[in-house]
């Protein structure tokens, strides 16, 4: 059945998020909650849900609000009669849910699908009193928060749920809502929360018992382990200490007393006090961390007092982040002991769940990557560490070795066989890993390929006669080696007759910009000639993308900022993820985009406004975007700000980016594609009068306290680039003139103490300086 109209019951955080994602798919959705006691605004609760979407960027565009109808369960329940799918996201009380289902069975049409967002109540209990006709079209659709940004959807069938319901809900959530759909058995916590909550509780208890501060624990239980940088205490603050505690307790209530989760879920007295005092995290302004008078503070786990939080520099953590978690496990400090305690228990717990939750490691690994943003799943981590090493160390510590883990002794959980990635099954058999229809993750595909050329920060591969470039440094920051790999790929496409070039990766972010550490090394050595050479090579390389006589597709996910976005800007076609964030943010650290970003922003606005004879308006648009370092949190907003062009497009499911990019290369090669040329004619400079007007605008903003003195200095250089500076109006500027102007401005700014102070602060403290 085609799902054309949806309803969500319950306008809380999860319900409003689900409704927002349906609206992002441009599908009509009703968002209902209880009628308010306020006679003047009976829909207050559902209106608050809509407001929550605005506050959390739950919608890709404000325009998509038109797909959301708000109402209440008293006056608008009849609207459900025409809905094809009704998702229930009400309070986690079985009696309330059961009463709701009886009403839904009376109102909804006989083919309508019904689902619950519950993660703690078994499906068998939810529908035990309902007729078979209802049970056949009922499932659990467990989304993760925030719904727009977290890709995991756990789809759970009941004993009577029909195959058609599972297929239709799975397809809709995959193709239109952009979710990574995992079919789960009806077991406590399903997959994501079963392992994720265990890992979090394990890290929390270990930090308390081992006398580590929150910032120390988060520095280890974070990027060095391939886990988001929020760590464990930061994650509690982000989600809410009270809410996280409720989730942990809910899972505790459903698991048998023999489950290892119980040993890691002891109540921590300080946390009980914090919840009672309203210190529940970011939403209340204080939790394990807080900000007071501009200073970030951290709680003392012993007495509850707050002190200044420091940015820790732990060498072994940095080494683990760059070279692998084994460096942490082999470290003989408290940090190594903490890492081993958390990983040994978490990874062995994951292994103990097979076959209870499934017959192979794939579901658990996918759940942790999609639902908790782990870089690698538990079994992938075991393979990285070494199965035999892991077993031997568990045994030496007197810890249990689960049967599924012991089966893998002398081997691994994943392998490549006949150019196919395979996963170990319970009992020792192997099976190919099949991606969802239309999906193909590059981080899995690349394991079956040999890099044509690689270095520490980038690689390129050949797949079906197409070159694929992948950046893989920290935050995928770009340096000279990154651009050398990209240039080499371009060379080989030209010389070897490959069909085209794709730039893509499966990391959390496409690229967060140029490596500032490399820039600092240049100015510390006062090697401005070397810095200019790097910038020139960067410009030449991205320019080659724009003028190539073969298809060039960039398929970014996450953030594409600064230099990373300059790569995107020079690609002939962009096929990006719906949650892509784009922009040129260099002004914040006291420099300007110098990889063609200023030039391309100006040309993009000229294209969008359609006036090549007088580009003053385009120059002002470019000046404002670049000066404020504007970013756009969705492709729709990016197109409005001339960051994307008419042939660029987006997909809601990131797993479909690679096959779609491959398809775009094939279509362009056959002459049926949508790749646009980069016609960059000489432009008439707005000249000194417009330049002077921009400088006067900056000086006025500075006098009003809206801009710092160095903001004025940086933006003056931007104005000089987009207007031509002190030249006559109408003087012609070529594309190369703009490239050259960018490099001159960048070098001039890097020579200033103020810019160096900003860069040093960003690298050393993670904070920007307003000077």
PDB file of C-alpha atoms in Angstrom, residues 148-272:
ATOM      1  CA  UNK A 148      15.635  14.201  11.543  1.00  0.00           C
ATOM      2  CA  UNK A 149      19.308  13.603  12.223  1.00  0.00           C
ATOM      3  CA  UNK A 150      19.523  10.093  13.685  1.00  0.00           C
ATOM      4  CA  UNK A 151      19.254   7.568  10.842  1.00  0.00           C
ATOM      5  CA  UNK A 152      18.315   4.432  12.789  1.00  0.00           C
ATOM      6  CA  UNK A 153      14.794   3.000  12.683  1.00  0.00           C
ATOM      7  CA  UNK A 154      14.192  -0.289  14.474  1.00  0.00           C
ATOM      8  CA  UNK A 155      11.236  -2.063  12.873  1.00  0.00           C
ATOM      9  CA  UNK A 156       9.764  -4.767  15.099  1.00  0.00           C
ATOM     10  CA  UNK A 157       7.119  -7.243  14.021  1.00  0.00           C
ATOM     11  CA  UNK A 158       4.649  -9.037  16.220  1.00  0.00           C
ATOM     12  CA  UNK A 159       3.656 -12.670  15.950  1.00  0.00           C
ATOM     13  CA  UNK A 160       0.811 -11.765  13.586  1.00  0.00           C
ATOM     14  CA  UNK A 161       2.289  -8.752  11.742  1.00  0.00           C
ATOM     15  CA  UNK A 162       1.947  -9.306   8.003  1.00  0.00           C
ATOM     16  CA  UNK A 163       4.910  -9.350   5.653  1.00  0.00           C
ATOM     17  CA  UNK A 164       3.242  -6.608   3.599  1.00  0.00           C
ATOM     18  CA  UNK A 165       3.117  -4.263   6.599  1.00  0.00           C
ATOM     19  CA  UNK A 166       6.808  -4.820   7.317  1.00  0.00           C
ATOM     20  CA  UNK A 167       7.683  -4.325   3.663  1.00  0.00           C
ATOM     21  CA  UNK A 168       5.625  -1.162   3.174  1.00  0.00           C
ATOM     22  CA  UNK A 169       6.643   0.514   6.429  1.00  0.00           C
ATOM     23  CA  UNK A 170      10.259  -0.436   5.832  1.00  0.00           C
ATOM     24  CA  UNK A 171      10.256   0.925   2.278  1.00  0.00           C
ATOM     25  CA  UNK A 172       8.527   4.175   3.251  1.00  0.00           C
ATOM     26  CA  UNK A 173      10.874   4.826   6.161  1.00  0.00           C
ATOM     27  CA  UNK A 174      13.922   3.931   4.069  1.00  0.00           C
ATOM     28  CA  UNK A 175      13.159   5.678   0.801  1.00  0.00           C
ATOM     29  CA  UNK A 176      11.100   8.665   1.940  1.00  0.00           C
ATOM     30  CA  UNK A 177      12.107   9.247   5.564  1.00  0.00           C
ATOM     31  CA  UNK A 178      15.756   8.385   4.908  1.00  0.00           C
ATOM     32  CA  UNK A 179      16.110   5.842   7.688  1.00  0.00           C
ATOM     33  CA  UNK A 180      18.452   2.929   8.027  1.00  0.00           C
ATOM     34  CA  UNK A 181      15.802   0.319   8.748  1.00  0.00           C
ATOM     35  CA  UNK A 182      16.792  -2.688  10.856  1.00  0.00           C
ATOM     36  CA  UNK A 183      14.327  -5.508  11.381  1.00  0.00           C
ATOM     37  CA  UNK A 184      14.455  -6.456  15.055  1.00  0.00           C
ATOM     38  CA  UNK A 185      13.110  -9.251  17.165  1.00  0.00           C
ATOM     39  CA  UNK A 186      10.785  -8.350  20.023  1.00  0.00           C
ATOM     40  CA  UNK A 187      13.512  -8.417  22.692  1.00  0.00           C
ATOM     41  CA  UNK A 188      14.116  -5.863  25.492  1.00  0.00           C
ATOM     42  CA  UNK A 189      15.693  -2.671  24.166  1.00  0.00           C
ATOM     43  CA  UNK A 190      15.810  -4.202  20.666  1.00  0.00           C
ATOM     44  CA  UNK A 191      19.358  -3.598  19.344  1.00  0.00           C
ATOM     45  CA  UNK A 192      20.470   0.031  19.688  1.00  0.00           C
ATOM     46  CA  UNK A 193      19.406   0.727  23.249  1.00  0.00           C
ATOM     47  CA  UNK A 194      20.248  -2.779  24.430  1.00  0.00           C
ATOM     48  CA  UNK A 195      23.928  -2.281  23.627  1.00  0.00           C
ATOM     49  CA  UNK A 196      24.045   1.524  23.703  1.00  0.00           C
ATOM     50  CA  UNK A 197      22.569   1.900  27.174  1.00  0.00           C
ATOM     51  CA  UNK A 198      24.835  -0.849  28.460  1.00  0.00           C
ATOM     52  CA  UNK A 199      27.909   0.961  27.108  1.00  0.00           C
ATOM     53  CA  UNK A 200      26.818   4.303  28.566  1.00  0.00           C
ATOM     54  CA  UNK A 201      26.009   2.866  31.993  1.00  0.00           C
ATOM     55  CA  UNK A 202      29.271   0.934  31.980  1.00  0.00           C
ATOM     56  CA  UNK A 203      31.299   4.069  31.209  1.00  0.00           C
ATOM     57  CA  UNK A 204      29.392   6.109  33.791  1.00  0.00           C
ATOM     58  CA  UNK A 205      29.910   3.603  36.603  1.00  0.00           C
ATOM     59  CA  UNK A 206      33.534   2.988  35.663  1.00  0.00           C
ATOM     60  CA  UNK A 207      34.341   6.715  35.800  1.00  0.00           C
ATOM     61  CA  UNK A 208      32.789   7.041  39.263  1.00  0.00           C
ATOM     62  CA  UNK A 209      34.439   3.916  40.670  1.00  0.00           C
ATOM     63  CA  UNK A 210      37.843   4.695  39.114  1.00  0.00           C
ATOM     64  CA  UNK A 211      37.752   8.313  40.330  1.00  0.00           C
ATOM     65  CA  UNK A 212      37.929   9.897  36.879  1.00  0.00           C
ATOM     66  CA  UNK A 213      36.461  13.340  36.314  1.00  0.00           C
ATOM     67  CA  UNK A 214      33.702  13.763  33.711  1.00  0.00           C
ATOM     68  CA  UNK A 215      36.098  15.528  31.368  1.00  0.00           C
ATOM     69  CA  UNK A 216      38.690  12.745  31.719  1.00  0.00           C
ATOM     70  CA  UNK A 217      36.102  10.045  31.042  1.00  0.00           C
ATOM     71  CA  UNK A 218      34.665  11.948  28.076  1.00  0.00           C
ATOM     72  CA  UNK A 219      38.149  12.446  26.605  1.00  0.00           C
ATOM     73  CA  UNK A 220      38.512   8.646  26.425  1.00  0.00           C
ATOM     74  CA  UNK A 221      34.923   7.484  25.910  1.00  0.00           C
ATOM     75  CA  UNK A 222      34.647   9.619  22.800  1.00  0.00           C
ATOM     76  CA  UNK A 223      36.584  10.036  19.585  1.00  0.00           C
ATOM     77  CA  UNK A 224      39.518   7.789  20.684  1.00  0.00           C
ATOM     78  CA  UNK A 225      37.000   4.931  20.813  1.00  0.00           C
ATOM     79  CA  UNK A 226      35.223   6.033  17.649  1.00  0.00           C
ATOM     80  CA  UNK A 227      32.314   7.416  19.679  1.00  0.00           C
ATOM     81  CA  UNK A 228      30.892  10.972  19.364  1.00  0.00           C
ATOM     82  CA  UNK A 229      32.890  13.613  21.223  1.00  0.00           C
ATOM     83  CA  UNK A 230      30.065  14.242  23.707  1.00  0.00           C
ATOM     84  CA  UNK A 231      31.343  11.195  25.579  1.00  0.00           C
ATOM     85  CA  UNK A 232      29.173   9.808  28.369  1.00  0.00           C
ATOM     86  CA  UNK A 233      28.668  12.751  30.721  1.00  0.00           C
ATOM     87  CA  UNK A 234      28.230  15.176  27.841  1.00  0.00           C
ATOM     88  CA  UNK A 235      25.656  12.814  26.339  1.00  0.00           C
ATOM     89  CA  UNK A 236      23.734  12.674  29.619  1.00  0.00           C
ATOM     90  CA  UNK A 237      23.651  16.486  29.650  1.00  0.00           C
ATOM     91  CA  UNK A 238      22.588  16.644  26.010  1.00  0.00           C
ATOM     92  CA  UNK A 239      19.682  14.213  26.325  1.00  0.00           C
ATOM     93  CA  UNK A 240      18.774  15.095  29.905  1.00  0.00           C
ATOM     94  CA  UNK A 241      20.035  13.340  33.030  1.00  0.00           C
ATOM     95  CA  UNK A 242      16.481  12.672  34.158  1.00  0.00           C
ATOM     96  CA  UNK A 243      15.400  11.279  30.794  1.00  0.00           C
ATOM     97  CA  UNK A 244      18.520   9.140  30.418  1.00  0.00           C
ATOM     98  CA  UNK A 245      17.994   7.778  33.914  1.00  0.00           C
ATOM     99  CA  UNK A 246      14.397   6.891  33.040  1.00  0.00           C
ATOM    100  CA  UNK A 247      15.518   5.075  29.886  1.00  0.00           C
ATOM    101  CA  UNK A 248      18.136   3.164  31.854  1.00  0.00           C
ATOM    102  CA  UNK A 249      15.595   2.218  34.520  1.00  0.00           C
ATOM    103  CA  UNK A 250      13.020   1.191  31.927  1.00  0.00           C
ATOM    104  CA  UNK A 251      15.460  -1.222  30.339  1.00  0.00           C
ATOM    105  CA  UNK A 252      16.481  -2.472  33.769  1.00  0.00           C
ATOM    106  CA  UNK A 253      12.851  -3.278  34.547  1.00  0.00           C
ATOM    107  CA  UNK A 254      12.441  -5.405  31.422  1.00  0.00           C
ATOM    108  CA  UNK A 255      15.656  -7.424  31.521  1.00  0.00           C
ATOM    109  CA  UNK A 256      15.969 -10.626  33.561  1.00  0.00           C
ATOM    110  CA  UNK A 257      18.001 -10.393  36.753  1.00  0.00           C
ATOM    111  CA  UNK A 258      20.684 -12.590  35.178  1.00  0.00           C
ATOM    112  CA  UNK A 259      21.443 -10.016  32.472  1.00  0.00           C
ATOM    113  CA  UNK A 260      24.833  -8.312  32.825  1.00  0.00           C
ATOM    114  CA  UNK A 261      23.125  -4.931  32.436  1.00  0.00           C
ATOM    115  CA  UNK A 262      22.058  -5.038  36.099  1.00  0.00           C
ATOM    116  CA  UNK A 263      25.662  -4.989  37.338  1.00  0.00           C
ATOM    117  CA  UNK A 264      26.381  -1.784  35.378  1.00  0.00           C
ATOM    118  CA  UNK A 265      23.247   0.098  36.410  1.00  0.00           C
ATOM    119  CA  UNK A 266      23.779   0.864  40.052  1.00  0.00           C
ATOM    120  CA  UNK A 267      22.267   4.162  41.168  1.00  0.00           C
ATOM    121  CA  UNK A 268      24.797   6.920  41.711  1.00  0.00           C
ATOM    122  CA  UNK A 269      23.805   9.063  44.740  1.00  0.00           C
ATOM    123  CA  UNK A 270      25.122  12.291  43.210  1.00  0.00           C
ATOM    124  CA  UNK A 271      22.932  11.814  40.127  1.00  0.00           C
ATOM    125  CA  UNK A 272      19.865  11.244  42.297  1.00  0.00           C
TER     126      UNK A 272
END
